Short mmCIF file of C-alpha atoms in Angstrom, two decimals:
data_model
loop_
_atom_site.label_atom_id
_atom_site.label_comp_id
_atom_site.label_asym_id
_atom_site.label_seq_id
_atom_site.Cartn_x
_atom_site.Cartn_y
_atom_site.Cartn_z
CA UNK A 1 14.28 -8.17 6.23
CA UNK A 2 13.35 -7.73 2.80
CA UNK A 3 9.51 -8.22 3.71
CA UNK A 4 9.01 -5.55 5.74
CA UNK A 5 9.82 -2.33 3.26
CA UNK A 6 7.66 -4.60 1.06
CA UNK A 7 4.38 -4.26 3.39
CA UNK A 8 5.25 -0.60 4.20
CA UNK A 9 5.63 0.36 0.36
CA UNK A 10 2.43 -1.63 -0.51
CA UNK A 11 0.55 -0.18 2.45
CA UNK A 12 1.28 3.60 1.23
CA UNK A 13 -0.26 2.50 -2.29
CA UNK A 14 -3.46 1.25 -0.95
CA UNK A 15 -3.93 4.35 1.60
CA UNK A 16 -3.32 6.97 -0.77
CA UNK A 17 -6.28 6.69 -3.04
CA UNK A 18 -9.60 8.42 -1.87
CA UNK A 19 -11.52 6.19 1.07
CA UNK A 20 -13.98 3.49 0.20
CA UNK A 21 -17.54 3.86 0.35
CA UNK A 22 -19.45 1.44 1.42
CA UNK A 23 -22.93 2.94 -0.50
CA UNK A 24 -24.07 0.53 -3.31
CA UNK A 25 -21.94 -2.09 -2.08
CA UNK A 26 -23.49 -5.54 -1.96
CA UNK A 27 -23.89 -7.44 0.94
CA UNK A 28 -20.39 -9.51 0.83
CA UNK A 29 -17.58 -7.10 1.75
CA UNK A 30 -15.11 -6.82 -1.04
CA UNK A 31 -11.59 -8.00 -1.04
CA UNK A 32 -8.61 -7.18 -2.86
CA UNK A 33 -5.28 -9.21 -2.97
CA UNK A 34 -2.33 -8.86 -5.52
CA UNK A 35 -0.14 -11.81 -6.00
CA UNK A 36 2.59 -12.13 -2.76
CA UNK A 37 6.27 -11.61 -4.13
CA UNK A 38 8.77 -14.02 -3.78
CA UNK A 39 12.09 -14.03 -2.53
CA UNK A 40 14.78 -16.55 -2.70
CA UNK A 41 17.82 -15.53 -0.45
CA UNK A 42 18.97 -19.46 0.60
CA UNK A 43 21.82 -19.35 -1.93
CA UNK A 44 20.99 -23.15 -2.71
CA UNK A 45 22.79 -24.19 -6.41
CA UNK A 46 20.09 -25.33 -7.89
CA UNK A 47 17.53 -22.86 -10.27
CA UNK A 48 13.92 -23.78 -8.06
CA UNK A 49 12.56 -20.67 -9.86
CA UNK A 50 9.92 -22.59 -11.82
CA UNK A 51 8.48 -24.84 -8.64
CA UNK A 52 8.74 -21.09 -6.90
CA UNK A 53 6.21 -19.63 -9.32
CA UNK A 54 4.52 -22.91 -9.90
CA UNK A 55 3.57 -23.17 -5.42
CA UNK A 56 3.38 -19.71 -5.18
CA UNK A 57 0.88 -19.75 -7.71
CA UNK A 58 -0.76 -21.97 -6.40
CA UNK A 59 -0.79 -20.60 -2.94
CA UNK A 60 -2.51 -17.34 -4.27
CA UNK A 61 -5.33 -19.20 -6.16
CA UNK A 62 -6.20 -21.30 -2.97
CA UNK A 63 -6.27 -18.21 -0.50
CA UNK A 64 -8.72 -16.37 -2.92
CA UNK A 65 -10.69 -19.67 -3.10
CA UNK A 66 -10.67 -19.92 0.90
CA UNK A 67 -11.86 -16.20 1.21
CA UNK A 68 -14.21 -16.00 -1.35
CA UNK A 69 -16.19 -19.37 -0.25
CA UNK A 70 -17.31 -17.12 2.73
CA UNK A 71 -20.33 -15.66 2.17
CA UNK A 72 -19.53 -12.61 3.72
CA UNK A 73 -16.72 -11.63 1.61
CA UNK A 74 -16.37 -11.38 -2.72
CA UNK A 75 -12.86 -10.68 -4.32
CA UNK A 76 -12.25 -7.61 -6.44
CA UNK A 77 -9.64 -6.50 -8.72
CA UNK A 78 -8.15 -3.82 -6.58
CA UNK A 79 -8.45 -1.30 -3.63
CA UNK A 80 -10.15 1.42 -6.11
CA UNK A 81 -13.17 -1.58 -7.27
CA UNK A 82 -15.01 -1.40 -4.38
CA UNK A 83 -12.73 -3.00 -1.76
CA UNK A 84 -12.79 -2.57 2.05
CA UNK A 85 -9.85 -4.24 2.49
CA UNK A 86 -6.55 -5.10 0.79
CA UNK A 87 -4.62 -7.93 1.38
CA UNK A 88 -0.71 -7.85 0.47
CA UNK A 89 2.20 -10.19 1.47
CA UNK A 90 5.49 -11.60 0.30
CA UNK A 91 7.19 -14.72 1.27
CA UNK A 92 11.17 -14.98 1.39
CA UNK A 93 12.75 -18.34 1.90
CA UNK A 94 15.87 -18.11 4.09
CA UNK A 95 17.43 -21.46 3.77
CA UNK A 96 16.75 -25.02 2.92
CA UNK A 97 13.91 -26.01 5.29
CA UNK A 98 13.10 -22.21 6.02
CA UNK A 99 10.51 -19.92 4.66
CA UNK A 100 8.69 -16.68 6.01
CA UNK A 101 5.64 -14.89 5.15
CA UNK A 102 4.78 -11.76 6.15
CA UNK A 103 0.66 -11.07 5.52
CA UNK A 104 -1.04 -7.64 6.18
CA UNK A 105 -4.41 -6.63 5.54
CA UNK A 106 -5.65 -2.79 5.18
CA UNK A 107 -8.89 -1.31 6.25
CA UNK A 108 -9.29 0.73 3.15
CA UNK A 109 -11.46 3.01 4.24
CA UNK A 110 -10.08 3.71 7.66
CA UNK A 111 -6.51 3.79 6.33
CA UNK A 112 -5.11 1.58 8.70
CA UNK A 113 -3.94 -2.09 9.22
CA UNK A 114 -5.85 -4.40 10.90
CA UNK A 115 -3.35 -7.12 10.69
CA UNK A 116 0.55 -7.08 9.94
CA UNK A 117 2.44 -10.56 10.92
CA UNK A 118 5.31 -12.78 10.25
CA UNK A 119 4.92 -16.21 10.38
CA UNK A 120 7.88 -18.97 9.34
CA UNK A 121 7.25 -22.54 7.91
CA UNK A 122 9.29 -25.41 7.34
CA UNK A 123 9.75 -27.29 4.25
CA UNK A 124 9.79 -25.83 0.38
CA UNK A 125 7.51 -28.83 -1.34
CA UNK A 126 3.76 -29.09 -2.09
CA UNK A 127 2.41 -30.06 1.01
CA UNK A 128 4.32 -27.56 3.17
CA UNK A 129 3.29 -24.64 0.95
CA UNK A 130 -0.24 -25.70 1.19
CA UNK A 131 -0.48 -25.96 4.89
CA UNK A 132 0.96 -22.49 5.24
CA UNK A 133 -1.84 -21.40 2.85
CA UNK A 134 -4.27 -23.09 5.34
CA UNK A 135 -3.38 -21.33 8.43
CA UNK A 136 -2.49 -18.24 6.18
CA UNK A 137 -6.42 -18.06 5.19
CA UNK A 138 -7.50 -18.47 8.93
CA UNK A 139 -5.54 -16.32 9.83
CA UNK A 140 -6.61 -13.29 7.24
CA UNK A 141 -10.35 -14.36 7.92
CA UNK A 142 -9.82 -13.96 11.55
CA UNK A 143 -8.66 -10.42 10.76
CA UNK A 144 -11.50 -9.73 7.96
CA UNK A 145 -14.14 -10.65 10.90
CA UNK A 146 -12.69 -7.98 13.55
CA UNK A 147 -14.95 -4.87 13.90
CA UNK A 148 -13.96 -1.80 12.95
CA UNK A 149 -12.91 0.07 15.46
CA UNK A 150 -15.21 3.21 16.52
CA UNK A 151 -13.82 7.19 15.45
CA UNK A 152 -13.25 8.62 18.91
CA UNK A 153 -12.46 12.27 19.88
CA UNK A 154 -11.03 12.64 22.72
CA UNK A 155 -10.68 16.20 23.77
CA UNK A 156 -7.96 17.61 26.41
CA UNK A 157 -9.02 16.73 29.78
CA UNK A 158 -9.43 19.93 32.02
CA UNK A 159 -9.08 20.68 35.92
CA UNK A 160 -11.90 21.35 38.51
CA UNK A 161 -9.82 22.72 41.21
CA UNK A 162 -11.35 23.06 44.08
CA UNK A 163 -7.90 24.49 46.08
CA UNK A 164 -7.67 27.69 44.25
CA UNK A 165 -3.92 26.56 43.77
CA UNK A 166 -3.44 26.57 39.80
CA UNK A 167 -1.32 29.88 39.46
CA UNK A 168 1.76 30.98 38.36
CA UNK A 169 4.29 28.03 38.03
CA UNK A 170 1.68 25.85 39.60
CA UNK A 171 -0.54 26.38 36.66
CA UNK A 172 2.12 25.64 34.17
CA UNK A 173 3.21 22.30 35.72
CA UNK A 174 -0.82 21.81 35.97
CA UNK A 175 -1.16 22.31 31.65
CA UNK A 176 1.78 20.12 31.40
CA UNK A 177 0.38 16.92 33.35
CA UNK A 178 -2.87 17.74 31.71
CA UNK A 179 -1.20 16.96 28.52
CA UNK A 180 0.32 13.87 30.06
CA UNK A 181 -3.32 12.56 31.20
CA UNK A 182 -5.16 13.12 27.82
CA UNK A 183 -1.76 11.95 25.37
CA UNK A 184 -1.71 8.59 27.73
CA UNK A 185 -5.61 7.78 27.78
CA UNK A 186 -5.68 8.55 23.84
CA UNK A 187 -2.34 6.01 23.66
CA UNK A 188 -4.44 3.76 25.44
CA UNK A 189 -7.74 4.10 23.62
CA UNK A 190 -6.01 3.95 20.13
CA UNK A 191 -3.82 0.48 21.12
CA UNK A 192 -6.93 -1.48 22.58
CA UNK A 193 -7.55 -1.38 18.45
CA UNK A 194 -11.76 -0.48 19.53
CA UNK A 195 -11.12 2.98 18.90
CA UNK A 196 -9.64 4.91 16.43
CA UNK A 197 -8.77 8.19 17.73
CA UNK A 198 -9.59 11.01 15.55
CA UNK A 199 -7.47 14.35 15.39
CA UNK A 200 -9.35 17.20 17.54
CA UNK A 201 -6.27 19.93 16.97
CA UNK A 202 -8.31 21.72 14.21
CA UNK A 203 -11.88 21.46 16.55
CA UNK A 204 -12.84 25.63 16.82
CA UNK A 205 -15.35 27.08 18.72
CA UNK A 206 -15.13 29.21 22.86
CA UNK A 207 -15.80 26.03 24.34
CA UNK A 208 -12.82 23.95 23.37
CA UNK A 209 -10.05 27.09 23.69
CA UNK A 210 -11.10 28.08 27.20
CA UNK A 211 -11.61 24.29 28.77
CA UNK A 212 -15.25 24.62 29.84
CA UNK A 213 -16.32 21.34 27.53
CA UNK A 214 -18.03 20.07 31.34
CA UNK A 215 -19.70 22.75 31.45
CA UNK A 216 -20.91 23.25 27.64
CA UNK A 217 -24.20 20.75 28.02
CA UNK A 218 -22.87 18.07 25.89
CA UNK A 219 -21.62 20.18 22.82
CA UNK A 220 -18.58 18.23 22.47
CA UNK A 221 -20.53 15.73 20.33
CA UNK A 222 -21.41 17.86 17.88
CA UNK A 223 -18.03 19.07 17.66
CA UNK A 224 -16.72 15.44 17.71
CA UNK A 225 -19.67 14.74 14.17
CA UNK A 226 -18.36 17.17 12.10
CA UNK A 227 -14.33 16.04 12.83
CA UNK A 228 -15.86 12.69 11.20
CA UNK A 229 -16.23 11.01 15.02
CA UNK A 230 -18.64 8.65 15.76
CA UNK A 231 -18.23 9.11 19.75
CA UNK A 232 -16.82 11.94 21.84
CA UNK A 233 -15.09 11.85 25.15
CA UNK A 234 -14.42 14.38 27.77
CA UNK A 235 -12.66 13.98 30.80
CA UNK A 236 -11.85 15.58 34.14
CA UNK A 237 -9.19 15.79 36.76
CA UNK A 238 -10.98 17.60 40.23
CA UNK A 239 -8.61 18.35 42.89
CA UNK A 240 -9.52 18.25 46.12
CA UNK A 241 -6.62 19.12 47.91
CA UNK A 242 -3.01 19.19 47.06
CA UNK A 243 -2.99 15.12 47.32
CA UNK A 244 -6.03 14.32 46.33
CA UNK A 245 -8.02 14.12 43.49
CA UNK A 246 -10.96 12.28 41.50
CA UNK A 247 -11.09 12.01 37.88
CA UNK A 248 -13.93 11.30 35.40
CA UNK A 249 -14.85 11.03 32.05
CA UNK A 250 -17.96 11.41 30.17
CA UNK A 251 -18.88 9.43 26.61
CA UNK A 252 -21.28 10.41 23.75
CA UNK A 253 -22.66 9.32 20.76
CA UNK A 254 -21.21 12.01 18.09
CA UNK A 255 -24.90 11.69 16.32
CA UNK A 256 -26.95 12.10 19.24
CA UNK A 257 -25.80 13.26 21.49
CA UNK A 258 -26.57 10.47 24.43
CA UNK A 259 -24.35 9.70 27.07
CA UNK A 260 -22.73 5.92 26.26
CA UNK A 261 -20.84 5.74 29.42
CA UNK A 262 -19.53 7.37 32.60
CA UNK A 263 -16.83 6.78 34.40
CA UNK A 264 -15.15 8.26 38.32
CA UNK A 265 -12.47 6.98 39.52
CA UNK A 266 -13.62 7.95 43.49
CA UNK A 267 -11.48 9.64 45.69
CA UNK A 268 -8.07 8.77 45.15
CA UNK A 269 -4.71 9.94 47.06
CA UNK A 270 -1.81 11.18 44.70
CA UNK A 271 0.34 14.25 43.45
CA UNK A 272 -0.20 15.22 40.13
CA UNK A 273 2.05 13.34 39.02
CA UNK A 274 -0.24 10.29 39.62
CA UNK A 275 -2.81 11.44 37.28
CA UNK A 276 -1.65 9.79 34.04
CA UNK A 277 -1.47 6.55 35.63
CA UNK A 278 -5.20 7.03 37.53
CA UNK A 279 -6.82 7.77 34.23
CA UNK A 280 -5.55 5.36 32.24
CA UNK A 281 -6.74 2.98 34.56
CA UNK A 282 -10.24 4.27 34.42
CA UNK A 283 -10.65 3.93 31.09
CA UNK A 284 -8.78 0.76 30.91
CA UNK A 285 -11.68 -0.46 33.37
CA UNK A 286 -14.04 1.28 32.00
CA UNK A 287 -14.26 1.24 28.50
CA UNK A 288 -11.66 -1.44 27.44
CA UNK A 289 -11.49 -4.52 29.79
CA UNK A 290 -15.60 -3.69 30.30
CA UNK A 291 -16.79 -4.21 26.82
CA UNK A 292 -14.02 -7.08 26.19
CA UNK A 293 -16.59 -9.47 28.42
CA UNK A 294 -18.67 -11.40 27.24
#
């Protein structure tokens, strides 16, 4: 469809600028929104390109009226006047009584969308197009309102092994579920949407190349500040024996350095193999379904 190359070439415009800053901003968060494109792919006979311009006209004025009469937001010219986010869209009607709209909005300064959806509504005549824009504006608001999500390193989790078995073959097949266990609990982390996991491949120092990060006294958050995190976590996989294992994990505030939350998964029975799956669960409990109570 048409409307999806649209968001994708729209969203590499707004991300390729330099970041937003938030210092000197005023209180109301700034939005930007260009004008949604239009489509007309119903093959109808008659020429509806004047009441097309005319509702989609006035579709765009009322959605910058709805967001703007919220205190907590102002609208601005464009992604490089101040905006934290970008609003972008194009609707495409598909037949006589069809129409779809696909909205995104971009966290400017994080790079990333915080919304991207197609919705479809029925009718092309006043009061269809301005019900869409109704649920349209809640539906951008709703995004507007979600946090940002929180910079997290997440460095490689290592192995306590207790067995003395890691050698040779053993140790290779050891690195490679390693891998498994930290790629999976960073998957998880990034798709809860309250994290945003932040790139620790060019993170330098004795402490991260030989694996002793548990043993370092908490120096992974100050390694975590200066790759731009605002939290760090470290995790471990102990084997007891050669099916059984604990794992834990360890979270910091990249500024200070205190310990946000723990987490140990107990004594658990498993091959390696079942690592991935036990520490994605801990976290899951942990840090995701935990902080999603009320």
């Amino acid at each position: 469809m048409h409307l999806s190359r649209l968001i994708c070439s729209a969203f590499l415009l707004v991300v390729l600028p330099a970041a937003y800053s938030p210092a000197g901003a005023g209180a109301a968060i700034g939005v930007a929104m260009d004008d949604f494109s239009y489509t007309d792919t119903s093959a109808e006979p008659a020429n509806q390109t004047a009441a097309h311009e005319r509702r989609l006209s006035a579709f765009m004025a009322a959605l910058r009226r709805d967001i703007g009469a919220d205190g907590r937001y102002r609208p601005v010219p464009s992604a490089q006047d101040g905006a934290a986010f970008k609003v972008i869209g194009g609707i495409q009607k598909t037949s006589t009584l069809v129409q779809w709209a696909k909205v995104a909005v971009i966290d400017v300064g994080a790079k990333r969308l915080v919304m991207d959806k197609l919705y479809t509504f029925r009718g092309d005549n006043d009061e269809s197009w301005e019900r869409a824009e109704i649920f349209v504006s809640r539906e951008v608001m709703a995004a507007l309102s979600t946090p940002a999500p929180v910079a997290l390193a997440v460095f490689e989790f290592e192995l306590e092994d207790t067995t003395a078995a890691s050698s040779g073959a053993s140790a290779a097949s050891d690195a490679s579920y390693l891998a498994e266990v930290t790629g999976s609990v960073r998957e998880a982390l990034g798709q809860s949407g309250r994290y945003r996991i932040v790139d620790v491949a060019s993170a330098s120092g004795e402490a991260v190349k030989t694996r002793t990060l548990r043993d370092c006294g908490g120096c992974e958050a100050a390694i975590a500040q200066k790759l731009g995190a605002d939290q760090s976590l470290i995790g471990v996989v102990r084997r007891v024996s050669r099916t059984e294992y604990t794992l834990g994990f360890q979270l910091r505030d990249a500024r200070t350095g205190a310990v946000l939350a723990r987490g140990d998964s107990g004594l658990r029975m498993g091959a390696d193999y079942s690592w991935k799956r036990g520490a994605v669960r801990l976290v899951s409990d942990r840090l995701i379904e935990s902080q999603a109570k009320p």
